[in-house]
mmCIF file of C-alpha atoms in Angstrom:
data_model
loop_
_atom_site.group_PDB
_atom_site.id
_atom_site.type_symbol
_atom_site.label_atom_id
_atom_site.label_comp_id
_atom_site.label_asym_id
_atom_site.label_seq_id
_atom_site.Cartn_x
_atom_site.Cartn_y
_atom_site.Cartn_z
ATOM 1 C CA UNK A 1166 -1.400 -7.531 -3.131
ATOM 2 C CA UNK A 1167 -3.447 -10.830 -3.946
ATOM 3 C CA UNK A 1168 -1.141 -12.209 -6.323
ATOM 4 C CA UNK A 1169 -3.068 -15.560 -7.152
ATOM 5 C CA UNK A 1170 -5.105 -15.933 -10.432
ATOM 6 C CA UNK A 1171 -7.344 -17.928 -12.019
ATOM 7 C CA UNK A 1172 -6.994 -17.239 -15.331
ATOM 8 C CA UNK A 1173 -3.911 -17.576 -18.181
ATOM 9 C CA UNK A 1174 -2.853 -15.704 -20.566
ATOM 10 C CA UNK A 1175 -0.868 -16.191 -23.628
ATOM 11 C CA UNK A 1176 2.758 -14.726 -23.932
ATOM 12 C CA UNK A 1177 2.840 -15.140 -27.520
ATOM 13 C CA UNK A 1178 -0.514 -12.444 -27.874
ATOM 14 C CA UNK A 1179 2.050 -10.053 -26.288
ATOM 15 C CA UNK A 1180 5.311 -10.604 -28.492
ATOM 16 C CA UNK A 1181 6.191 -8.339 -31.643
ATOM 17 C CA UNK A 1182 4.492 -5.433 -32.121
ATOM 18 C CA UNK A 1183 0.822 -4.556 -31.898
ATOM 19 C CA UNK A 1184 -1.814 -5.548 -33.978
ATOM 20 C CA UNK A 1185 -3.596 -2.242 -35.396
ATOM 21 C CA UNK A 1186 -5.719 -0.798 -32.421
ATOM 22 C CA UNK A 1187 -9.184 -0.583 -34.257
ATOM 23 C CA UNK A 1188 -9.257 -4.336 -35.942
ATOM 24 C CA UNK A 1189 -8.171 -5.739 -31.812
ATOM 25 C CA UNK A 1190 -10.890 -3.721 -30.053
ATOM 26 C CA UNK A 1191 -13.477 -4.620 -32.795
ATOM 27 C CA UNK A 1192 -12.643 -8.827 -32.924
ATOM 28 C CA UNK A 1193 -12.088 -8.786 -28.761
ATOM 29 C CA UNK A 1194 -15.161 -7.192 -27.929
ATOM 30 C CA UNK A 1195 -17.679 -7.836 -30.162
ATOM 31 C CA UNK A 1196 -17.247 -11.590 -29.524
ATOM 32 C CA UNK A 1197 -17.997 -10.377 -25.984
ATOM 33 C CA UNK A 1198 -21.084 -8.675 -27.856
ATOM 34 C CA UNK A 1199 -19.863 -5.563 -26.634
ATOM 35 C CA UNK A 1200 -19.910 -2.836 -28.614
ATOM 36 C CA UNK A 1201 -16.377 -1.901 -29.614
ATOM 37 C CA UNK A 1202 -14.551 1.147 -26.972
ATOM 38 C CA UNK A 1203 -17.915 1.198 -24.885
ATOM 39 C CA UNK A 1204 -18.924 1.392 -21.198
ATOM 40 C CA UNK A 1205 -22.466 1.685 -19.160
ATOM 41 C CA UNK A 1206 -23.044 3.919 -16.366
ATOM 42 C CA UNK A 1207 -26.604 5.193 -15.088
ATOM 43 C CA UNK A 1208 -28.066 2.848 -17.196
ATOM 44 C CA UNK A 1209 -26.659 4.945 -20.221
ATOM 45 C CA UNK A 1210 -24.269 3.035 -22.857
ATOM 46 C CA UNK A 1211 -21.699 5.597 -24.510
ATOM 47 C CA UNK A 1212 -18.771 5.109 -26.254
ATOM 48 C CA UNK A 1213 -15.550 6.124 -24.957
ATOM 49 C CA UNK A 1214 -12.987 7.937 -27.288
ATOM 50 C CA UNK A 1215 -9.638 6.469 -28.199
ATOM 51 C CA UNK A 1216 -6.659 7.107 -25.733
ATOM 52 C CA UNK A 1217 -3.295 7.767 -27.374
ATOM 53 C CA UNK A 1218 -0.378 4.752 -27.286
ATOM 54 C CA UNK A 1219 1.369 4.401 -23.679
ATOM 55 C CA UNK A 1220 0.773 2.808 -20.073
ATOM 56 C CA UNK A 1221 -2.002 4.681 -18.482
ATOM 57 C CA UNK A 1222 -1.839 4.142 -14.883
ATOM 58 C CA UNK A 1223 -5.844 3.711 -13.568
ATOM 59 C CA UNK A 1224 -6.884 4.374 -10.231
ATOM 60 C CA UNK A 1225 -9.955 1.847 -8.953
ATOM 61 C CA UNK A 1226 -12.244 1.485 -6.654
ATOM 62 C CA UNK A 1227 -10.979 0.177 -3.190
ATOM 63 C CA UNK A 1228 -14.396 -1.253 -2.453
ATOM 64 C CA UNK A 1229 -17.400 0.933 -3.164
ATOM 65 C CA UNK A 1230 -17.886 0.064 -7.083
ATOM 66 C CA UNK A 1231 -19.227 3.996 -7.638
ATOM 67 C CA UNK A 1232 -15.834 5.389 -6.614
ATOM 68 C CA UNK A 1233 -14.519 5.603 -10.581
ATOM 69 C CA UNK A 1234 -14.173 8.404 -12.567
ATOM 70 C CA UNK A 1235 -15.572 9.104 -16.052
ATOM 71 C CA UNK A 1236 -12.326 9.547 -17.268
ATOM 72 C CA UNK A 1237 -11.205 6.157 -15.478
ATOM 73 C CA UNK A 1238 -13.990 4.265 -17.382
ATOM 74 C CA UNK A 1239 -13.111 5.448 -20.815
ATOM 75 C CA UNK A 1240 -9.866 4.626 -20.417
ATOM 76 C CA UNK A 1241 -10.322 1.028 -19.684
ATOM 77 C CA UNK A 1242 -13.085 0.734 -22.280
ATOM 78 C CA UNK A 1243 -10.560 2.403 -24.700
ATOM 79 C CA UNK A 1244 -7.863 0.626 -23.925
ATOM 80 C CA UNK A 1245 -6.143 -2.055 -26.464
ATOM 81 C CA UNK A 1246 -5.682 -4.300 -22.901
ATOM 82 C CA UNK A 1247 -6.100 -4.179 -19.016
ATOM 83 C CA UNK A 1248 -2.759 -4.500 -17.060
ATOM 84 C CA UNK A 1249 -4.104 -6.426 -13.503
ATOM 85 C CA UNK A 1250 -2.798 -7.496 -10.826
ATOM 86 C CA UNK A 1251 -5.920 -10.212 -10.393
ATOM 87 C CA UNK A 1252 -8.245 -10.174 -13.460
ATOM 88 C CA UNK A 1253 -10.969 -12.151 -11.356
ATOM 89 C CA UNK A 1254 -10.902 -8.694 -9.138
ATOM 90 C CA UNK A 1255 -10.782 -6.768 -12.054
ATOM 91 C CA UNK A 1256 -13.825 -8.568 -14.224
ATOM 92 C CA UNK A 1257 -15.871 -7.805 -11.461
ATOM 93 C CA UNK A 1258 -15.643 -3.664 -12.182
ATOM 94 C CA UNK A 1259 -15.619 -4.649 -15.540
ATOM 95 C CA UNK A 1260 -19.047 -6.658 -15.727
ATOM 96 C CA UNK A 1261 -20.337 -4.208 -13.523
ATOM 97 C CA UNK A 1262 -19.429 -0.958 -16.090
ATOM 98 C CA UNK A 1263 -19.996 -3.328 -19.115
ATOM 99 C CA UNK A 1264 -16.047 -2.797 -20.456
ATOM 100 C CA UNK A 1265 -15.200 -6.100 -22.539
ATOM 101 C CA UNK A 1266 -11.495 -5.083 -22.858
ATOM 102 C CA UNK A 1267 -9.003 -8.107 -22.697
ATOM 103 C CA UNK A 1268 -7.365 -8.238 -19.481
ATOM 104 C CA UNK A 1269 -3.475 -9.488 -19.233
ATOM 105 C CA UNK A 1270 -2.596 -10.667 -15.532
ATOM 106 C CA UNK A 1271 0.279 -8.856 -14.177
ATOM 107 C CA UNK A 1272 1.628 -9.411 -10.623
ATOM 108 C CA UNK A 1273 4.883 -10.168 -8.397
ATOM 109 C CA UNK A 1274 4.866 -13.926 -9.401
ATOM 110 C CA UNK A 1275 5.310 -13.615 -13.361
ATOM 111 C CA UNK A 1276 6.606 -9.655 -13.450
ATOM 112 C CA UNK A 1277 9.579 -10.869 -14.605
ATOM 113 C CA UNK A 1278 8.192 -13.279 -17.628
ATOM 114 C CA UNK A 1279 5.332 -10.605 -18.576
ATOM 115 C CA UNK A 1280 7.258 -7.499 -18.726
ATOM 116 C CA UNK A 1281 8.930 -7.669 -21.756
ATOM 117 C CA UNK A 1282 6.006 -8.748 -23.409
ATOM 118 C CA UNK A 1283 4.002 -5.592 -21.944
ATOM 119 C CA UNK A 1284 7.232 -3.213 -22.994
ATOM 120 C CA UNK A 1285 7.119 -5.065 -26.417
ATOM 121 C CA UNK A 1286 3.681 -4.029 -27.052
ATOM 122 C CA UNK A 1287 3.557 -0.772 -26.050
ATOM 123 C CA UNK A 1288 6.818 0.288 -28.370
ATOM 124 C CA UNK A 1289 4.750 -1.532 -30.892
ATOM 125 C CA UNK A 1290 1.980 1.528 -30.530
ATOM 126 C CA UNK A 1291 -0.567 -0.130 -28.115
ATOM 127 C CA UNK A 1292 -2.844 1.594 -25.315
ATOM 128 C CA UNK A 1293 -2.179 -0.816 -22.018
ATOM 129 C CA UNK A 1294 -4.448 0.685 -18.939
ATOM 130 C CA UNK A 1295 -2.452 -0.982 -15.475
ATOM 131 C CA UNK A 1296 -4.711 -1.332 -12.664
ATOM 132 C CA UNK A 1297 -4.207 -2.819 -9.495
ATOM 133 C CA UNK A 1298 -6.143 -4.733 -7.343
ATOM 134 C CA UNK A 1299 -8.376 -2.004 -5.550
ATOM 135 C CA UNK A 1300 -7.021 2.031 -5.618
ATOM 136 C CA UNK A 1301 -4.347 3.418 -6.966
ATOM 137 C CA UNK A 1302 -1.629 1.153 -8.817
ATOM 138 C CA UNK A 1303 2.164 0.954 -7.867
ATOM 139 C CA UNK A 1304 1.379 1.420 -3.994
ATOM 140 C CA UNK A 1305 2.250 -1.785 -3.241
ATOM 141 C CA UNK A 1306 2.164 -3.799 -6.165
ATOM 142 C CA UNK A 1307 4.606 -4.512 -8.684
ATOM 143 C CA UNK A 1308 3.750 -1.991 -10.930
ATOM 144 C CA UNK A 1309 6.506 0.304 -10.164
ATOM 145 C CA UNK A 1310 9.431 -1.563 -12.556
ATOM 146 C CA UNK A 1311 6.806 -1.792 -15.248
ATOM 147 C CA UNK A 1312 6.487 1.820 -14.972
ATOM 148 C CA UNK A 1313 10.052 3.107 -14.618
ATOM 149 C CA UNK A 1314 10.787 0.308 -17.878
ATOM 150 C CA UNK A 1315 8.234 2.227 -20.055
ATOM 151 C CA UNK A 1316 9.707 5.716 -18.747
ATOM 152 C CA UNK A 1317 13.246 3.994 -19.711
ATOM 153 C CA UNK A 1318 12.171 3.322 -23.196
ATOM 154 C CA UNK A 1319 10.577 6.631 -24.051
ATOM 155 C CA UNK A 1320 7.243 5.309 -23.842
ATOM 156 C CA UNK A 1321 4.266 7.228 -22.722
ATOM 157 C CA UNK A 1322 3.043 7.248 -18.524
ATOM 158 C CA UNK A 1323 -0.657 8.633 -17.855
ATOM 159 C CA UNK A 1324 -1.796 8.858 -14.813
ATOM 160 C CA UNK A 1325 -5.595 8.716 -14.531
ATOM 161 C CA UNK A 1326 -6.044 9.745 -10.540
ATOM 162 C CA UNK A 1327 -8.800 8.153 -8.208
ATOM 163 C CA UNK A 1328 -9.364 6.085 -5.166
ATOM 164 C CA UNK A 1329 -6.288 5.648 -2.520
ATOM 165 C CA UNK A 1330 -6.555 3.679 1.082
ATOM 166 C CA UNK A 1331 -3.733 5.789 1.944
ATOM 167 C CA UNK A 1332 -5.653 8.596 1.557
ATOM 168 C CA UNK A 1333 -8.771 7.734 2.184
ATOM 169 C CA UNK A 1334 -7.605 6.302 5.465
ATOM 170 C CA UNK A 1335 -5.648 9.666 6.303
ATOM 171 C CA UNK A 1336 -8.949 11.951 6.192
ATOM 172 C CA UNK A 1337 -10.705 10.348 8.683
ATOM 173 C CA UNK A 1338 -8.397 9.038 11.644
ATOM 174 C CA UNK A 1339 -7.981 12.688 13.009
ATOM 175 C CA UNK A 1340 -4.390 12.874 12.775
ATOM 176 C CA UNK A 1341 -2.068 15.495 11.392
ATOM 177 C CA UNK A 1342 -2.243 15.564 7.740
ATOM 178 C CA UNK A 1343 0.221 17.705 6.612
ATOM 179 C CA UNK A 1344 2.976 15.556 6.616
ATOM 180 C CA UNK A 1345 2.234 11.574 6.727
ATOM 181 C CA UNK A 1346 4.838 8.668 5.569
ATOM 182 C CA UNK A 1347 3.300 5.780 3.907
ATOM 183 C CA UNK A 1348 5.498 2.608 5.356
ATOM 184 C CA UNK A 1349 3.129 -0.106 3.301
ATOM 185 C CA UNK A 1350 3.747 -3.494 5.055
ATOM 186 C CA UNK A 1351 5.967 -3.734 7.949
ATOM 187 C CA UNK A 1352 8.241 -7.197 8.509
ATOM 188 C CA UNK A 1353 6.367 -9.911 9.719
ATOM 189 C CA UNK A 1354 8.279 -11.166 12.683
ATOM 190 C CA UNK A 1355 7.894 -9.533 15.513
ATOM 191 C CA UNK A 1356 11.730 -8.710 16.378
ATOM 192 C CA UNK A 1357 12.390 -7.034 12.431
ATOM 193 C CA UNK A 1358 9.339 -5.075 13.086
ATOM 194 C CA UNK A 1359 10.650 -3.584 16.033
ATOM 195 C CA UNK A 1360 13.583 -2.730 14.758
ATOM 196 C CA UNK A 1361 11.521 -1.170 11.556
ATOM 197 C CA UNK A 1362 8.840 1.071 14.050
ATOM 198 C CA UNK A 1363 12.321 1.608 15.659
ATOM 199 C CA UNK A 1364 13.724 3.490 12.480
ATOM 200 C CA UNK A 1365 10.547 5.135 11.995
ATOM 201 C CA UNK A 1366 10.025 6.293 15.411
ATOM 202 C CA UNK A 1367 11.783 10.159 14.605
ATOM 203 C CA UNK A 1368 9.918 10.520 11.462
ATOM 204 C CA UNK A 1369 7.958 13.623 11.985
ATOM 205 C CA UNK A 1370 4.796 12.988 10.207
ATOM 206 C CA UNK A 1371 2.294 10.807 10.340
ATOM 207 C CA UNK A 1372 2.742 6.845 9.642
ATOM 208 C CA UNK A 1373 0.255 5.230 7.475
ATOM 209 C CA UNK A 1374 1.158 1.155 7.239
ATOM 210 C CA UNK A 1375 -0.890 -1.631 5.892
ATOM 211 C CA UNK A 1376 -1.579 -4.934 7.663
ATOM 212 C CA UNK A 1377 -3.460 -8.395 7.599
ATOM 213 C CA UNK A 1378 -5.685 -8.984 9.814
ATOM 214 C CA UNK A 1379 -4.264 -11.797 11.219
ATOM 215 C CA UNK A 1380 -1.062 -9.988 12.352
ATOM 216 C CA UNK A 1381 -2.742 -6.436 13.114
ATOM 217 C CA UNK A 1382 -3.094 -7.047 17.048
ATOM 218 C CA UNK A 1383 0.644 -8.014 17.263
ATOM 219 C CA UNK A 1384 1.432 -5.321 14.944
ATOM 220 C CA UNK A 1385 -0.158 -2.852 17.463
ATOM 221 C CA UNK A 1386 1.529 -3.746 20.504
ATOM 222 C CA UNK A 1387 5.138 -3.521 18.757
ATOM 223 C CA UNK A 1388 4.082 -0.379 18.079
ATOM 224 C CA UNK A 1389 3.024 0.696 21.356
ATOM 225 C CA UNK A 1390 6.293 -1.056 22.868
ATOM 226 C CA UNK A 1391 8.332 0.709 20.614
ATOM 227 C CA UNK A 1392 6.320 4.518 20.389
ATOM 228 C CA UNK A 1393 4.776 4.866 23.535
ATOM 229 C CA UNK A 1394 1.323 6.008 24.105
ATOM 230 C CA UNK A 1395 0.954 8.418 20.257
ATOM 231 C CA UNK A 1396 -2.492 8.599 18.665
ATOM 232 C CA UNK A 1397 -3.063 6.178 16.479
ATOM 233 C CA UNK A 1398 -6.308 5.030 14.303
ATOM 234 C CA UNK A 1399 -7.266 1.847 12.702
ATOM 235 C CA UNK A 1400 -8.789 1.801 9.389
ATOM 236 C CA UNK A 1401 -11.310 -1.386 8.346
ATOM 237 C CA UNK A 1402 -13.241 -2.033 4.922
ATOM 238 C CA UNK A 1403 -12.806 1.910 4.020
ATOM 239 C CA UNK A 1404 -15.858 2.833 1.497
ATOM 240 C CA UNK A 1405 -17.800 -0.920 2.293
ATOM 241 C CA UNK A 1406 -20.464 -1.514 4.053
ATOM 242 C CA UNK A 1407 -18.627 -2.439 7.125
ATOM 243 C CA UNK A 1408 -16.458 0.523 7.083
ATOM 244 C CA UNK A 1409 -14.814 1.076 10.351
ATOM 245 C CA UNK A 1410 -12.234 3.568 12.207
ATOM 246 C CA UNK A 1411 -11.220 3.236 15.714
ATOM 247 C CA UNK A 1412 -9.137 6.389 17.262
ATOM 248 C CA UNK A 1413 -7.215 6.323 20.642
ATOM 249 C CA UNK A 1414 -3.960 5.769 21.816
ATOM 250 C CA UNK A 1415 -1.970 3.112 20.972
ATOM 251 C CA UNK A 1416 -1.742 0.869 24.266
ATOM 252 C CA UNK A 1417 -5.267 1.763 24.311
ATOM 253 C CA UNK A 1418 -6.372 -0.188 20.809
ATOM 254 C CA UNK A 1419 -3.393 -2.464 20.975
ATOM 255 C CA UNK A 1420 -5.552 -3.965 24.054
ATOM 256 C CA UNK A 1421 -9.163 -3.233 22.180
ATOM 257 C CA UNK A 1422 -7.672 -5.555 19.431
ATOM 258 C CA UNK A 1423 -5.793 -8.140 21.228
ATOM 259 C CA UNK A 1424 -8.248 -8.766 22.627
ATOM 260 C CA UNK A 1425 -11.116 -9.395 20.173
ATOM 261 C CA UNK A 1426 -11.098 -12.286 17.092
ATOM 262 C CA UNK A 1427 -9.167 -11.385 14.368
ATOM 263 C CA UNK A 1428 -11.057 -9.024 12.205
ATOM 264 C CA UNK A 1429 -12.317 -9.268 8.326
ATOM 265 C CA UNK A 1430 -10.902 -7.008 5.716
ATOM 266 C CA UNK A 1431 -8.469 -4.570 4.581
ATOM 267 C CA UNK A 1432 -6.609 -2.672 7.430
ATOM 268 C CA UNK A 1433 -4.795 0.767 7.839
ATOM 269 C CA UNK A 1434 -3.011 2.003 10.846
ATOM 270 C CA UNK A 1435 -2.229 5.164 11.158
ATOM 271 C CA UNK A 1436 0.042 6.655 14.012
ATOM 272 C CA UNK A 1437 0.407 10.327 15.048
ATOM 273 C CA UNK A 1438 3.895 11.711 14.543
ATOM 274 C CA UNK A 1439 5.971 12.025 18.195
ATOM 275 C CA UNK A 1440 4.973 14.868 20.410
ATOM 276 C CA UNK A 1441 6.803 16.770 23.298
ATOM 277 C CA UNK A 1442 8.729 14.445 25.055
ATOM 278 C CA UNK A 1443 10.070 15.172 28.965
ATOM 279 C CA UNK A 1444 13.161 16.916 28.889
ATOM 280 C CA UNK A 1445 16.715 15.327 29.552
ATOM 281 C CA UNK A 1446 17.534 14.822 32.876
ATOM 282 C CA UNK A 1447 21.115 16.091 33.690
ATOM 283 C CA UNK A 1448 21.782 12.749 36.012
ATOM 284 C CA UNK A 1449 21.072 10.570 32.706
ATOM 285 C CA UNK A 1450 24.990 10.095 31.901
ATOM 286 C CA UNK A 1451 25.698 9.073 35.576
ATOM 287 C CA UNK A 1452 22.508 6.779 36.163
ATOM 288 C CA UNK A 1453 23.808 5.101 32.881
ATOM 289 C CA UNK A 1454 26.531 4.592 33.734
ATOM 290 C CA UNK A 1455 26.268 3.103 37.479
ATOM 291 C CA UNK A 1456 23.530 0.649 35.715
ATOM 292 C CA UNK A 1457 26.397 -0.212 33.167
ATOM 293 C CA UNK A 1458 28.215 -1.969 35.669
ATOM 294 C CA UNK A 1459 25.620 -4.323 36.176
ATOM 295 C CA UNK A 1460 23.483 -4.839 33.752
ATOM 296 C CA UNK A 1461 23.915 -5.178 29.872
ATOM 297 C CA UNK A 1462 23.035 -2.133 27.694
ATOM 298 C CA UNK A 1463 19.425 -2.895 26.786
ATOM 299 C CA UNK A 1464 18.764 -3.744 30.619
ATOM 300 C CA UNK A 1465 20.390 -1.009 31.503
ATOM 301 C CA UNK A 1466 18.603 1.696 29.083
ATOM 302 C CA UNK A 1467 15.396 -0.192 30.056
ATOM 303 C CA UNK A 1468 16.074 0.296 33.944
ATOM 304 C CA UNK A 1469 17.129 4.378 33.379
ATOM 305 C CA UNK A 1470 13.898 4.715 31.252
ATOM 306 C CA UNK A 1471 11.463 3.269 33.627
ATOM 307 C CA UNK A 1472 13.055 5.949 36.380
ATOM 308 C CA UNK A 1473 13.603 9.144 34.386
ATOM 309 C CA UNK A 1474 10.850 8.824 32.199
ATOM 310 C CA UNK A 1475 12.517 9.323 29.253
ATOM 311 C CA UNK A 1476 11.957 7.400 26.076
ATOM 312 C CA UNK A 1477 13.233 3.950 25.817
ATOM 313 C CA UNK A 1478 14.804 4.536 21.914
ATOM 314 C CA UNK A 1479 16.557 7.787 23.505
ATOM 315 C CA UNK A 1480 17.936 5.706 26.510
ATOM 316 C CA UNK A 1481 19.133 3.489 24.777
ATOM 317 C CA UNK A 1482 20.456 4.807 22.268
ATOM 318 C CA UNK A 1483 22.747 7.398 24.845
ATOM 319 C CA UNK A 1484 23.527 3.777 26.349
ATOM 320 C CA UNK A 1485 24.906 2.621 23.865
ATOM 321 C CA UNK A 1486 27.123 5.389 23.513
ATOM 322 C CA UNK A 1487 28.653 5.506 26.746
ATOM 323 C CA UNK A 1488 29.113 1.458 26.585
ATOM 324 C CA UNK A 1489 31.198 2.050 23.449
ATOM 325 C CA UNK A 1490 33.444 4.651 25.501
ATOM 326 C CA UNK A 1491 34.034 2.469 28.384
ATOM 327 C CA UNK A 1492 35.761 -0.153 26.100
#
């Protein structure tokens, strides 16, 4: 998701096809003075065995550095290069585990340029480990056309599992589990996101949807306009220090958050799927369509609603139905 980076790399170190795999690891890393293939963890060096040619897609941590597998950190010390989607986020786990692989920057703004360099190498035999910038790669990131490229030219996809915000935020707000969409970012002005939590309103499951935290109070009370008063949790720094989750309804934290500075940090919202909703009135067609004749359809579906009770999307909707009749 943070697409800036500090560092450059060289396109022509990715062209043709790759070098052989033990000479690279050996001249990369032990000018690091690193010990070729190698990682530390409990204070214990070891050396990680080689991985076999292909894109092995690593999960990372999303904030607590000890949230890595074994299998996670052998990979990237085995690896011939580190896919990332910001190496300066990357070198971080990667000073901290002792890996001295070469990372290659990889993210929305040069995709397109680095690509066929990454495709290039990896028909040329080479072990590339894609990460992203904190959990699992390709939610949310541009890793997905890299991916469905390699799959295209018969290359090799591993997934090494691990950390996931989505999930991570999903086992703690308290809402149903077993079926849950994952929306990522919603539109940033206020009108398309409407009409997005509009579309997404029926989905029976629950909605899991990323957001800065500079838009996440306006975010919230679009979504209470639009869904009404569902349980809902908010997700902050999950596995830091700081972790935080707030649970209520959504009017209710919509309010909380609106009404409190901006907060710090990664955010999830999750909102419970719809629940039992008051049945239809049998007057709905006829108060419709006496508040037809005078007022347009969205004042008149917002009129009906506030008497009957009945959901505002549903009103309207029917409204716009019996406008399209009367033409």
């Amino acid at each position: 998701m943070n697409a800036g980076n500090a560092d450059r790399f060289d396109h022509r170190a990715l062209q043709g096809a790759a070098p052989q795999r033990g000479k690279t690891l050996a001249r990369a890393k032990t000018s690091a003075g690193e010990k070729p293939g190698a990682y530390t963890a409990f204070g214990l060096r070891a050396e990680a065995e080689p991985i076999r040619p292909g894109l092995h897609v690593v999960a990372t941590p999303i904030g607590n550095l000890g949230d890595i597998s074994f299998r996670a950190l052998a990979t990237l010390a085995a690896a011939d290069a580190i896919v990332a989607e910001d190496t300066r986020v990357t070198k971080t786990l990667l000073a901290h585990y002792g890996i001295a692989t070469p990372l290659v920057a990889y993210h929305e703004h040069n995709a397109a340029v680095m690509r066929p360099h990454l495709l290039a190498r990896l028909t040329g035999g080479a072990a590339l480990a894609l990460v992203s910038d904190a959990g699992t790669p390709l939610i949310s990131d541009p890793g997905f056309k890299l991916v469905a490229d390699a799959l295209a030219q018969n290359i090799a996809v591993v997934s090494v599992p691990g950390a996931s915000a989505v999930l991570a935020a999903l086992v703690v707000a308290g809402l149903p589990t077993d079926r849950f969409f994952f929306e990522g970012f919603l539109p940033q002005k206020s009108a398309a996101r409407r009409g997005r939590i509009a579309e997404l309103s029926a989905i029976p499951g629950t909605l899991v949807i990323f957001e800065s935290p500079r838009r996440v109070a306006e975010t919230l009370n679009d979504l209470a306009a639009v869904l009404g008063p569902r349980d809902a949790a908010i997700a902050r720094e999950l596995t830091k220090y700081f972790e935080t989750v707030r649970r209520g309804r959504l009017p209710d934290l919509a309010s909380i958050v609106s009404a409190e500075p901006p907060p710090k940090g990664e955010i999830v919202v999750l909102v419970g799927p719809p629940g039992a909703e008051p049945p239809v009135q049998p007057d709905l067609d006829a108060r419709l369509g006496k508040a037809l004749e005078a007022h347009s359809v969205k004042d008149a579906a917002a009129v009906v609603s506030a008497e009957t009770g009945q959901p505002r999307r549903k009103v309207y909707a029917r409204a716009i139905e019996l406008s399209a009749r009367q033409r």
